[in-house]
Amino acid sequence: MALSRVCWARTALWGSAATPGPYVTRRLQLVRSGLAWGGPRSSNLHLSPKADVKSLLSYVVTKTKAINGKYHRFLSRHFPRFYILYTTFMKGLQMLWADAKKARRIKANMWKHNIKFHQLSYREMEHLRQFRRNITKCVFLGIISIPPFANYLVFLLMYLFPRQLLIQHFWTPKQQIDFLDIYHALRKQSHPEILCYLEKIIPLISDVGLRWHMTELCTKVQRGTHPAIHDILALRECFSNHPLGMDQLRAFQMKALSRAMLLTPYLPSLLLRHRLKSHTTVIHQLDKALVKLGIAQLTAQEVKSACYLRGLNSTHIAEERCRTWLGEWLQISCSLKGRRYVNGWMFLRCTALQTYHVLLSR
């Protein structure tokens, strides 16, 4: 009996006249296919690992964009006010990140070619100046967010006081106009104080001709008359020494100048004087670079920003008037050199702001 079973198994395996069962037939087919085609197929018939990763990333990005689009539509439909704040905040982060990358490239180029700040182009200098002011506010927010759970309070403060705590990237278009008007109103409050000081200092001017020019110019400014360029340049000698030199100014006078330049007045006298000098020096360097570039090369937004920095509330003035005013400013600025420019900034700032009132009244 056992021998017959062995013979039957051999006959089924090697293809005898007897018909094999279905299980044996399937095993024979698998063995023959393996012998004919060899081992398992190589991975060349499949996508490469890099292609798999790229396809997976593209799929994830596509799905993320779709979900993000649905989320934006949901917010805009059900929470329109929050959606405005959300989109403004996200765009602000993108603009701040782009500014940081650009500032890094400028700094790297400066270190590589040993270039000083005043040797940069106008747009590069202005970008670094504005980025430094923006990053100072960001660092302040980061410091007050360090204590545990303080970040929740910081978000609330940013929502309640966006003008004081946020930079312009995170302002809505309406807030940009309103906040710039508020800042200009704050610096305009110091103009009468500066003019009053100039009037009191007139008797202390030793030169009779300069004393007469100063009296005439103060009278014109108080009446709202647009002072001519030669009237201003005739008084540049007054700001080189006593009593109008920067080193002779008192604390309350420097505080008034700081408010007129949108600088914090809550600093010791030594720091106030240093900051006034550095601020006016930077603007003088910007003026020189702008003369090389040419006002005609500036965009409308760049012109308005340049005028606002120099004391003109350009948010409500036409572009052509801003260009005319900026051209007059540069003509005065480039006629002053070194220390005279810094010391004469007090009077130039005041007359420039009075020019703004004349332009608006026309």
XYZ file of C-alpha atoms in Angstrom:
362
model
C 0.000 0.000 0.000
C 2.760 2.435 0.854
C 4.612 1.643 -2.360
C 1.566 2.418 -4.470
C 1.176 5.789 -2.819
C 4.810 6.721 -3.613
C 4.402 5.729 -7.238
C 1.251 7.760 -7.559
C 2.956 10.861 -6.150
C 5.889 10.547 -8.561
C 3.527 10.055 -11.495
C 1.567 13.195 -10.551
C 4.697 15.282 -10.114
C 6.500 14.341 -13.351
C 3.582 14.383 -15.690
C 2.433 10.799 -16.189
C -0.631 9.758 -18.182
C -2.751 10.190 -15.091
C -4.432 13.534 -14.717
C -3.045 15.412 -11.674
C -5.248 17.145 -9.154
C -5.868 20.944 -9.145
C -3.495 21.587 -6.257
C -0.610 19.829 -7.965
C -1.331 21.607 -11.259
C -1.209 25.022 -9.582
C 2.102 24.207 -7.921
C 3.562 23.076 -11.228
C 2.491 26.343 -12.903
C 4.156 28.414 -10.200
C 7.376 26.413 -10.421
C 7.530 26.652 -14.221
C 6.862 30.379 -14.233
C 9.632 30.812 -11.706
C 12.051 28.847 -13.825
C 11.123 30.706 -16.996
C 11.269 34.266 -15.653
C 13.857 33.905 -12.971
C 13.678 35.660 -9.594
C 11.445 38.578 -8.543
C 11.405 41.663 -10.748
C 13.856 44.407 -9.994
C 12.780 47.834 -8.632
C 13.386 49.423 -12.064
C 9.817 48.622 -12.939
C 8.625 50.870 -10.073
C 9.019 54.619 -9.415
C 12.316 55.708 -7.916
C 12.359 56.824 -4.240
C 12.892 60.476 -5.263
C 9.907 60.382 -7.595
C 7.827 58.793 -4.825
C 8.798 61.587 -2.423
C 8.057 64.303 -4.989
C 4.672 62.846 -5.825
C 3.838 62.546 -2.135
C 4.883 66.140 -1.453
C 2.891 67.461 -4.394
C -0.150 65.548 -3.171
C 0.236 66.945 0.342
C 0.704 70.489 -0.978
C -2.362 70.203 -3.210
C -4.509 68.892 -0.370
C -3.193 71.565 1.998
C -4.040 74.339 -0.468
C -7.515 72.938 -0.936
C -8.118 72.733 2.815
C -6.676 76.218 3.294
C -8.967 77.600 0.599
C -12.006 76.032 2.259
C -10.898 77.436 5.602
C -10.542 80.939 4.124
C -13.986 80.753 2.543
C -15.471 79.580 5.819
C -13.914 82.464 7.768
C -14.852 85.097 5.192
C -18.453 83.856 5.137
C -19.089 83.403 8.852
C -16.484 85.657 10.569
C -15.716 88.568 8.188
C -14.097 90.852 10.776
C -11.866 88.100 12.114
C -11.011 87.116 8.541
C -9.685 90.638 7.847
C -7.464 90.464 10.930
C -6.320 86.948 10.046
C -5.369 87.771 6.446
C -3.648 90.996 7.546
C -1.625 89.098 10.128
C -0.576 86.367 7.691
C 0.405 88.881 4.999
C 2.319 90.838 7.608
C 4.314 87.766 8.564
C 5.153 87.116 4.925
C 6.264 90.717 4.356
C 8.346 90.712 7.545
C 10.039 87.476 6.516
C 10.774 88.886 3.065
C 12.212 92.043 4.658
C 14.420 89.936 6.922
C 15.813 87.961 3.991
C 16.489 91.133 2.019
C 18.189 92.785 4.989
C 20.334 89.689 5.427
C 21.422 89.826 1.792
C 22.304 93.517 2.118
C 24.293 92.890 5.296
C 26.121 89.945 3.730
C 27.042 92.102 0.739
C 28.287 94.848 3.069
C 30.522 92.416 4.971
C 31.784 90.752 1.813
C 32.783 93.959 0.015
C 33.531 96.054 3.139
C 30.801 98.602 2.362
C 29.672 101.178 4.901
C 26.054 102.179 5.472
C 26.392 105.558 3.770
C 27.862 103.869 0.682
C 24.728 101.856 -0.026
C 22.074 102.805 -2.545
C 19.048 104.778 -1.401
C 16.646 101.837 -1.409
C 19.080 99.623 0.509
C 19.710 102.314 3.119
C 16.000 102.985 3.549
C 15.255 99.260 3.793
C 17.838 98.745 6.555
C 16.666 101.829 8.434
C 13.021 100.751 8.382
C 13.846 97.117 9.162
C 15.799 98.149 12.248
C 12.814 100.101 13.556
C 10.465 97.203 12.823
C 12.658 94.563 14.405
C 12.998 96.699 17.550
C 9.245 96.483 18.100
C 9.274 92.752 17.409
C 12.075 92.190 19.913
C 10.142 94.152 22.531
C 7.081 91.946 21.984
C 9.254 88.869 22.213
C 10.734 89.981 25.534
C 7.394 90.637 27.195
C 6.139 87.256 25.921
C 8.861 85.303 27.766
C 7.036 84.787 31.118
C 4.683 81.773 31.268
C 1.236 82.421 29.766
C 2.249 86.004 28.935
C 1.784 85.351 25.231
C -1.992 85.318 25.692
C -1.814 88.762 27.255
C 0.454 89.963 24.435
C -2.079 88.906 21.807
C -4.770 90.818 23.661
C -2.550 93.907 23.896
C -1.739 93.708 20.183
C -5.443 93.614 19.405
C -6.232 96.548 21.709
C -3.164 98.698 20.891
C -2.089 97.900 17.309
C -0.596 101.362 16.694
C 1.776 101.173 19.641
C 2.754 97.492 19.467
C 2.508 96.444 15.810
C 4.491 97.550 12.782
C 2.930 98.798 9.560
C 2.969 95.321 7.992
C 0.213 94.285 10.410
C -1.989 97.354 9.932
C -5.062 97.292 7.742
C -5.212 99.887 4.922
C -7.594 102.025 6.951
C -5.405 101.758 10.033
C -2.364 102.886 8.051
C -4.050 106.157 7.107
C -5.545 106.739 10.562
C -2.375 105.902 12.471
C -0.155 108.072 10.274
C -2.531 110.967 10.888
C -2.328 110.338 14.630
C 1.476 110.253 14.590
C 1.617 113.465 12.595
C -0.780 115.154 15.032
C 1.496 114.109 17.892
C 4.629 115.566 16.342
C 2.749 118.682 15.258
C 2.043 119.483 18.908
C 5.716 120.320 19.467
C 5.944 122.896 16.657
C 4.713 125.909 18.665
C 7.180 125.059 21.427
C 10.065 124.975 18.954
C 9.042 128.261 17.350
C 8.664 129.882 20.743
C 12.187 128.830 21.655
C 13.543 130.242 18.400
C 11.887 133.575 19.084
C 13.342 133.728 22.574
C 16.816 132.955 21.295
C 16.862 135.717 18.651
C 18.329 138.432 20.971
C 21.249 136.118 21.769
C 22.406 135.964 18.135
C 25.478 138.188 17.833
C 25.327 138.910 14.101
C 22.852 141.703 13.298
C 22.085 140.439 9.805
C 21.398 136.902 10.986
C 19.237 138.269 13.792
C 17.127 140.193 11.275
C 16.808 137.164 8.969
C 15.741 134.973 11.877
C 13.064 137.454 12.947
C 11.687 137.748 9.419
C 11.615 134.025 8.881
C 9.874 133.295 12.193
C 7.263 135.912 11.318
C 6.651 134.322 7.906
C 6.307 130.861 9.390
C 3.809 132.027 12.020
C 1.725 133.720 9.336
C 1.660 130.548 7.261
C 3.780 131.964 4.448
C 5.871 129.473 2.498
C 9.515 130.392 3.223
C 11.816 130.529 0.230
C 14.860 128.291 0.007
C 17.317 131.185 0.133
C 15.604 132.501 3.294
C 16.333 129.222 5.057
C 19.874 128.817 3.746
C 20.771 132.346 4.861
C 20.450 131.185 8.478
C 22.633 128.083 8.373
C 25.431 129.906 10.198
C 23.170 130.344 13.232
C 23.218 126.644 14.024
C 26.965 126.098 14.150
C 27.686 127.612 17.570
C 26.018 129.121 20.624
C 23.097 129.524 21.248
C 21.521 127.176 18.655
C 24.183 124.490 18.525
C 23.108 120.935 19.353
C 25.561 120.774 22.261
C 23.986 123.890 23.815
C 20.387 122.639 23.773
C 18.636 121.956 27.051
C 16.702 118.836 27.987
C 13.213 120.243 27.356
C 14.324 121.544 23.944
C 15.684 118.144 22.933
C 12.477 116.487 24.110
C 10.451 118.814 21.884
C 12.717 117.984 18.940
C 12.406 114.260 19.672
C 8.617 114.481 19.623
C 8.791 116.371 16.315
C 10.860 113.528 14.851
C 8.710 110.724 16.333
C 11.497 109.688 18.684
C 10.855 108.796 22.291
C 11.506 111.793 24.583
C 11.661 109.640 27.732
C 15.424 109.245 27.829
C 18.282 110.956 29.675
C 19.704 114.116 28.104
C 22.869 112.372 26.966
C 20.944 109.674 25.111
C 18.504 112.205 23.655
C 21.338 114.255 22.187
C 23.046 111.161 20.776
C 19.855 109.860 19.233
C 19.008 113.215 17.664
C 22.442 113.387 16.084
C 22.342 109.816 14.773
C 18.796 110.217 13.433
C 19.553 113.420 11.551
C 22.819 111.990 10.242
C 21.015 108.970 8.794
C 18.447 111.181 7.070
C 21.230 113.362 5.682
C 22.871 110.252 4.232
C 19.523 109.200 2.776
C 19.177 112.639 1.183
C 22.577 112.339 -0.512
C 21.738 108.869 -1.817
C 18.360 110.096 -3.052
C 19.994 112.916 -4.979
C 22.200 110.370 -6.748
C 19.211 108.188 -7.563
C 16.852 110.991 -8.562
C 13.329 111.690 -7.359
C 11.932 110.676 -10.745
C 13.084 107.084 -10.100
C 10.933 106.728 -6.985
C 7.503 105.151 -7.016
C 4.480 106.980 -5.641
C 4.623 105.030 -2.377
C 8.350 105.684 -1.966
C 7.818 109.406 -2.496
C 5.072 109.571 0.116
C 7.136 107.563 2.606
C 10.158 109.814 2.085
C 8.061 112.943 2.627
C 6.447 111.547 5.759
C 9.833 110.663 7.246
C 10.996 114.250 6.702
C 7.966 115.826 8.365
C 5.262 116.071 5.697
C 1.946 114.285 6.201
C 1.814 113.006 2.634
C -1.180 110.698 3.084
C -3.603 113.420 1.917
C -1.411 115.223 -0.625
C -1.137 114.511 -4.337
C 1.966 112.780 -5.638
C 3.157 115.750 -7.744
C 3.030 118.101 -4.776
C 4.967 115.580 -2.723
C 7.649 115.387 -5.401
C 7.895 119.180 -5.525
C 8.189 119.433 -1.762
C 10.788 116.654 -1.633
C 12.843 118.400 -4.317
C 12.920 121.609 -2.259
C 13.874 119.625 0.813
C 16.809 117.977 -0.964
C 17.988 121.330 -2.265
C 18.207 122.631 1.289
C 19.595 119.407 2.720
C 22.439 119.045 0.244
C 23.491 122.649 0.872
C 24.277 121.796 4.505
C 27.305 119.765 5.466
C 28.360 117.857 8.524
C 27.619 119.395 11.873
C 25.688 122.311 10.466
C 23.136 119.942 9.077
C 22.634 118.244 12.419
C 22.412 121.483 14.347
C 20.211 123.152 11.759
C 17.727 120.305 11.695
C 15.624 121.913 14.401
C 14.786 124.941 12.311
C 14.510 123.041 9.055
C 12.092 120.565 10.584
C 9.880 123.338 11.859
C 9.827 125.262 8.579
C 9.195 122.046 6.632
C 6.151 121.255 8.731
C 4.834 124.756 8.311
C 5.227 124.269 4.569
C 2.880 121.311 4.900
C 0.138 123.552 6.276
C 0.630 125.980 3.385
C 0.341 123.167 0.854
C -2.866 121.915 2.383
C -4.458 125.338 2.442
C -3.896 125.888 -1.282
